[in-house]
């Protein structure tokens, strides 16, 4: 018995309507960050509030409920009549899309409706006001200004998570699952254990090596106009299609997508040439993911990255494995030198590559190099876990934060602004989000290791054939959108489940070589 198409088409139409509302909100959000005048904020956010109400009504409404139930029932009976083990043919792909679409829509509906509406509104108010309190506390570098609000957010967040808590699940695992569903908490514990045991002592070795890498030539005299020229050139070079994408400027670089023909990214220019440059390459990695999503999936709930971590794996792959390799710069470094003859004219490709890979333990996560980055994330993971398990109190947070930086990175923040108050995430209630950043880097390393067995990445990059490398990502990852979860993508692409040892191996080999440390 084939799934009757009318019901499914009706469901699809309703979901498209919901998607249109969501895309409208994303357009406004983009505009807010890049072009809107200063005073637009308040009235515009009221407008967004109304639109999100419309989205809620569609997704949580009775029509959606009925359609989902009917589709699910039909799919159930179809599944029972089917033999398993059939290879993914085109027909199966169409069927898989239908099944996954219903699953995702159900999940989204549950997520929206599992919390009593008044509580959700109260929570939204709390977190939107918290942004200002956090900013004030950070400006004055005084944690006590933010601590009472943070306490309220944590209590509320725990309560909200408890509505979705399943047997055997911790509260923190529920939160983690919002960003990376296919990783239970014990998998993450294992991952960060490996990072702690392997990378903390390795960083010590690097520090002890005493080798200084000069990067002073990356700062000073890089005009915004020339940096912009470089940004466009690099974006185009890595395959960002300006007929289907826009590059703009915002305070914090980000990427957003309305569908696979309109993907927008931003950068931010400052004194350091590598800041904007690597923002563009990083966001470019996110953008290639969105641009590569299959036409059948775009503008649907499946037309997005498999998870936060998988998205981050693609941006980090393009940024680090490609963009920070010497091979990547071989065909284009001459052009970059021509753009900045005064700063880079006498800097060799080797010196340039060393500079963009310089390791320096610092206090600020967003400025961290590739090697120390995951240690910043590990600290946040440990703290979030301890907070949710009530092993530490909000009042202790500033000190425990500083202790952990001293223990793992060998440096201690002198004030709260460069310590516990540096990230905006907790004021937004985003607990469980941070691990995605580190997991993404580890996914990227595993994909890279496997890719090198199939194609000669270094030679292709040296010959300027970067498209063949990014096509590999599109073929194995991008086009599937959210059709598979991230562990399935890893298994299908690399032939094995997630294995964090590739990440450690990649970092040790790369930085061991650069700093002359034997591993
Ligand atoms: Zn990113």
mmCIF file of N, CA and C in Angstrom, residues 1-68:
data_model
loop_
_atom_site.group_PDB
_atom_site.id
_atom_site.type_symbol
_atom_site.label_atom_id
_atom_site.label_comp_id
_atom_site.label_asym_id
_atom_site.label_seq_id
_atom_site.Cartn_x
_atom_site.Cartn_y
_atom_site.Cartn_z
ATOM 1 N N UNK A 1 0.854 -1.203 0.000
ATOM 2 C CA UNK A 1 0.000 0.000 0.000
ATOM 3 C C UNK A 1 0.890 1.253 0.000
ATOM 4 N N UNK A 2 0.658 2.097 -0.977
ATOM 5 C CA UNK A 2 1.491 3.316 -1.038
ATOM 6 C C UNK A 2 0.886 4.418 -0.178
ATOM 7 N N UNK A 3 1.734 5.246 0.339
ATOM 8 C CA UNK A 3 1.245 6.363 1.158
ATOM 9 C C UNK A 3 0.442 7.293 0.266
ATOM 10 N N UNK A 4 -0.791 7.507 0.643
ATOM 11 C CA UNK A 4 -1.647 8.388 -0.147
ATOM 12 C C UNK A 4 -1.020 9.760 -0.154
ATOM 13 N N UNK A 5 -0.893 10.292 -1.338
ATOM 14 C CA UNK A 5 -0.127 11.518 -1.417
ATOM 15 C C UNK A 5 -0.864 12.762 -0.956
ATOM 16 N N UNK A 6 -2.235 12.709 -1.037
ATOM 17 C CA UNK A 6 -2.941 13.967 -0.706
ATOM 18 C C UNK A 6 -2.615 14.439 0.704
ATOM 19 N N UNK A 7 -2.679 13.521 1.682
ATOM 20 C CA UNK A 7 -2.458 13.944 3.064
ATOM 21 C C UNK A 7 -1.059 14.507 3.224
ATOM 22 N N UNK A 8 -0.121 13.796 2.613
ATOM 23 C CA UNK A 8 1.248 14.245 2.743
ATOM 24 C C UNK A 8 1.438 15.606 2.069
ATOM 25 N N UNK A 9 0.810 15.784 0.920
ATOM 26 C CA UNK A 9 0.915 17.080 0.225
ATOM 27 C C UNK A 9 0.319 18.193 1.078
ATOM 28 N N UNK A 10 -0.800 17.868 1.736
ATOM 29 C CA UNK A 10 -1.409 18.871 2.627
ATOM 30 C C UNK A 10 -0.449 19.238 3.756
ATOM 31 N N UNK A 11 0.176 18.208 4.312
ATOM 32 C CA UNK A 11 1.141 18.444 5.390
ATOM 33 C C UNK A 11 2.294 19.317 4.883
ATOM 34 N N UNK A 12 2.767 18.964 3.709
ATOM 35 C CA UNK A 12 3.883 19.700 3.108
ATOM 36 C C UNK A 12 3.526 21.174 2.916
ATOM 37 N N UNK A 13 2.305 21.409 2.436
ATOM 38 C CA UNK A 13 1.865 22.791 2.197
ATOM 39 C C UNK A 13 1.828 23.581 3.505
ATOM 40 N N UNK A 14 1.304 22.933 4.546
ATOM 41 C CA UNK A 14 1.218 23.621 5.839
ATOM 42 C C UNK A 14 2.619 23.889 6.412
ATOM 43 N N UNK A 15 3.501 22.919 6.242
ATOM 44 C CA UNK A 15 4.878 23.102 6.735
ATOM 45 C C UNK A 15 5.593 24.209 5.955
ATOM 46 N N UNK A 16 5.301 24.299 4.656
ATOM 47 C CA UNK A 16 5.905 25.367 3.829
ATOM 48 C C UNK A 16 5.459 26.742 4.337
ATOM 49 N N UNK A 17 4.194 26.793 4.747
ATOM 50 C CA UNK A 17 3.659 28.059 5.269
ATOM 51 C C UNK A 17 4.417 28.434 6.551
ATOM 52 N N UNK A 18 4.584 27.431 7.425
ATOM 53 C CA UNK A 18 5.323 27.678 8.676
ATOM 54 C C UNK A 18 6.746 28.102 8.354
ATOM 55 N N UNK A 19 7.320 27.460 7.346
ATOM 56 C CA UNK A 19 8.697 27.779 6.985
ATOM 57 C C UNK A 19 8.817 29.220 6.495
ATOM 58 N N UNK A 20 7.800 29.643 5.727
ATOM 59 C CA UNK A 20 7.834 31.016 5.202
ATOM 60 C C UNK A 20 7.855 32.031 6.343
ATOM 61 N N UNK A 21 7.082 31.747 7.387
ATOM 62 C CA UNK A 21 7.053 32.657 8.542
ATOM 63 C C UNK A 21 8.423 32.668 9.214
ATOM 64 N N UNK A 22 8.999 31.491 9.333
ATOM 65 C CA UNK A 22 10.313 31.379 9.974
ATOM 66 C C UNK A 22 11.385 32.117 9.155
ATOM 67 N N UNK A 23 11.296 31.963 7.839
ATOM 68 C CA UNK A 23 12.274 32.633 6.967
ATOM 69 C C UNK A 23 12.117 34.145 7.074
ATOM 70 N N UNK A 24 10.862 34.598 7.189
ATOM 71 C CA UNK A 24 10.627 36.040 7.335
ATOM 72 C C UNK A 24 11.316 36.555 8.604
ATOM 73 N N UNK A 25 11.220 35.777 9.677
ATOM 74 C CA UNK A 25 11.887 36.169 10.928
ATOM 75 C C UNK A 25 13.402 36.208 10.735
ATOM 76 N N UNK A 26 13.908 35.249 9.981
ATOM 77 C CA UNK A 26 15.357 35.197 9.757
ATOM 78 C C UNK A 26 15.830 36.393 8.918
ATOM 79 N N UNK A 27 14.993 36.805 7.953
ATOM 80 C CA UNK A 27 15.348 37.981 7.142
ATOM 81 C C UNK A 27 15.425 39.218 8.047
ATOM 82 N N UNK A 28 14.446 39.351 8.924
ATOM 83 C CA UNK A 28 14.430 40.512 9.827
ATOM 84 C C UNK A 28 15.640 40.479 10.763
ATOM 85 N N UNK A 29 15.936 39.289 11.243
ATOM 86 C CA UNK A 29 17.097 39.107 12.125
ATOM 87 C C UNK A 29 18.387 39.532 11.411
ATOM 88 N N UNK A 30 18.514 39.082 10.168
ATOM 89 C CA UNK A 30 19.675 39.457 9.344
ATOM 90 C C UNK A 30 19.756 40.980 9.202
ATOM 91 N N UNK A 31 18.615 41.562 8.882
ATOM 92 C CA UNK A 31 18.554 43.003 8.678
ATOM 93 C C UNK A 31 18.943 43.751 9.958
ATOM 94 N N UNK A 32 18.462 43.244 11.085
ATOM 95 C CA UNK A 32 18.775 43.825 12.395
ATOM 96 C C UNK A 32 20.268 43.887 12.654
ATOM 97 N N UNK A 33 20.957 42.825 12.257
ATOM 98 C CA UNK A 33 22.387 42.715 12.551
ATOM 99 C C UNK A 33 23.244 43.487 11.561
ATOM 100 N N UNK A 34 22.707 43.740 10.362
ATOM 101 C CA UNK A 34 23.576 44.292 9.319
ATOM 102 C C UNK A 34 23.181 45.685 8.837
ATOM 103 N N UNK A 35 21.891 45.998 8.818
ATOM 104 C CA UNK A 35 21.489 47.229 8.139
ATOM 105 C C UNK A 35 20.532 48.126 8.926
ATOM 106 N N UNK A 36 19.740 47.556 9.844
ATOM 107 C CA UNK A 36 18.679 48.331 10.489
ATOM 108 C C UNK A 36 19.248 49.496 11.310
ATOM 109 N N UNK A 37 18.520 50.625 11.333
ATOM 110 C CA UNK A 37 18.975 51.754 12.160
ATOM 111 C C UNK A 37 18.888 51.432 13.648
ATOM 112 N N UNK A 38 19.653 52.207 14.418
ATOM 113 C CA UNK A 38 19.806 51.928 15.848
ATOM 114 C C UNK A 38 18.479 51.852 16.599
ATOM 115 N N UNK A 39 17.555 52.729 16.235
ATOM 116 C CA UNK A 39 16.324 52.803 17.037
ATOM 117 C C UNK A 39 15.252 51.800 16.614
ATOM 118 N N UNK A 40 15.555 50.995 15.621
ATOM 119 C CA UNK A 40 14.543 50.061 15.099
ATOM 120 C C UNK A 40 14.212 48.942 16.088
ATOM 121 N N UNK A 41 15.198 48.617 16.938
ATOM 122 C CA UNK A 41 15.148 47.423 17.774
ATOM 123 C C UNK A 41 13.810 47.085 18.411
ATOM 124 N N UNK A 42 13.258 48.020 19.189
ATOM 125 C CA UNK A 42 12.100 47.677 20.003
ATOM 126 C C UNK A 42 10.871 47.303 19.173
ATOM 127 N N UNK A 43 10.527 48.187 18.226
ATOM 128 C CA UNK A 43 9.328 47.916 17.426
ATOM 129 C C UNK A 43 9.509 46.688 16.545
ATOM 130 N N UNK A 44 10.721 46.547 16.029
ATOM 131 C CA UNK A 44 10.967 45.377 15.175
ATOM 132 C C UNK A 44 10.835 44.092 15.978
ATOM 133 N N UNK A 45 11.322 44.115 17.232
ATOM 134 C CA UNK A 45 11.231 42.862 17.992
ATOM 135 C C UNK A 45 9.781 42.546 18.359
ATOM 136 N N UNK A 46 8.946 43.584 18.469
ATOM 137 C CA UNK A 46 7.507 43.315 18.670
ATOM 138 C C UNK A 46 6.942 42.586 17.448
ATOM 139 N N UNK A 47 7.386 43.048 16.274
ATOM 140 C CA UNK A 47 6.939 42.442 15.022
ATOM 141 C C UNK A 47 7.366 40.967 14.950
ATOM 142 N N UNK A 48 8.621 40.737 15.343
ATOM 143 C CA UNK A 48 9.128 39.359 15.331
ATOM 144 C C UNK A 48 8.319 38.508 16.313
ATOM 145 N N UNK A 49 7.983 39.118 17.466
ATOM 146 C CA UNK A 49 7.161 38.412 18.460
ATOM 147 C C UNK A 49 5.847 37.953 17.842
ATOM 148 N N UNK A 50 5.201 38.851 17.060
ATOM 149 C CA UNK A 50 3.924 38.488 16.434
ATOM 150 C C UNK A 50 4.119 37.367 15.419
ATOM 151 N N UNK A 51 5.183 37.479 14.649
ATOM 152 C CA UNK A 51 5.443 36.421 13.660
ATOM 153 C C UNK A 51 5.695 35.075 14.334
ATOM 154 N N UNK A 52 6.397 35.111 15.459
ATOM 155 C CA UNK A 52 6.660 33.822 16.110
ATOM 156 C C UNK A 52 5.369 33.253 16.683
ATOM 157 N N UNK A 53 4.419 34.142 17.020
ATOM 158 C CA UNK A 53 3.088 33.682 17.424
ATOM 159 C C UNK A 53 2.398 32.963 16.265
ATOM 160 N N UNK A 54 2.516 33.519 15.056
ATOM 161 C CA UNK A 54 1.901 32.893 13.869
ATOM 162 C C UNK A 54 2.532 31.511 13.641
ATOM 163 N N UNK A 55 3.853 31.457 13.776
ATOM 164 C CA UNK A 55 4.559 30.175 13.599
ATOM 165 C C UNK A 55 4.040 29.145 14.607
ATOM 166 N N UNK A 56 3.907 29.603 15.854
ATOM 167 C CA UNK A 56 3.423 28.709 16.910
ATOM 168 C C UNK A 56 2.025 28.178 16.567
ATOM 169 N N UNK A 57 1.159 29.103 16.123
ATOM 170 C CA UNK A 57 -0.220 28.684 15.813
ATOM 171 C C UNK A 57 -0.243 27.616 14.714
ATOM 172 N N UNK A 58 0.607 27.776 13.716
ATOM 173 C CA UNK A 58 0.611 26.772 12.635
ATOM 174 C C UNK A 58 1.144 25.433 13.158
ATOM 175 N N UNK A 59 2.290 25.483 13.825
ATOM 176 C CA UNK A 59 2.938 24.231 14.232
ATOM 177 C C UNK A 59 2.183 23.515 15.350
ATOM 178 N N UNK A 60 1.602 24.305 16.261
ATOM 179 C CA UNK A 60 0.938 23.675 17.415
ATOM 180 C C UNK A 60 -0.551 23.470 17.166
ATOM 181 N N UNK A 61 -1.050 23.988 16.044
ATOM 182 C CA UNK A 61 -2.491 23.960 15.789
ATOM 183 C C UNK A 61 -3.073 22.573 15.512
ATOM 184 N N UNK A 62 -4.416 22.516 15.512
ATOM 185 C CA UNK A 62 -5.120 21.243 15.316
ATOM 186 C C UNK A 62 -4.886 20.651 13.933
ATOM 187 N N UNK A 63 -4.869 21.517 12.901
ATOM 188 C CA UNK A 63 -4.682 21.007 11.538
ATOM 189 C C UNK A 63 -3.382 20.224 11.437
ATOM 190 N N UNK A 64 -2.331 20.833 11.988
ATOM 191 C CA UNK A 64 -1.026 20.160 11.949
ATOM 192 C C UNK A 64 -1.110 18.834 12.714
ATOM 193 N N UNK A 65 -1.746 18.867 13.868
ATOM 194 C CA UNK A 65 -1.870 17.661 14.692
ATOM 195 C C UNK A 65 -2.529 16.526 13.925
ATOM 196 N N UNK A 66 -3.658 16.845 13.261
ATOM 197 C CA UNK A 66 -4.402 15.808 12.533
ATOM 198 C C UNK A 66 -3.577 15.248 11.380
ATOM 199 N N UNK A 67 -2.984 16.166 10.598
ATOM 200 C CA UNK A 67 -2.203 15.720 9.435
ATOM 201 C C UNK A 67 -1.034 14.825 9.856
ATOM 202 N N UNK A 68 -0.383 15.228 10.931
ATOM 203 C CA UNK A 68 0.769 14.434 11.391
ATOM 204 C C UNK A 68 0.334 13.043 11.816
#
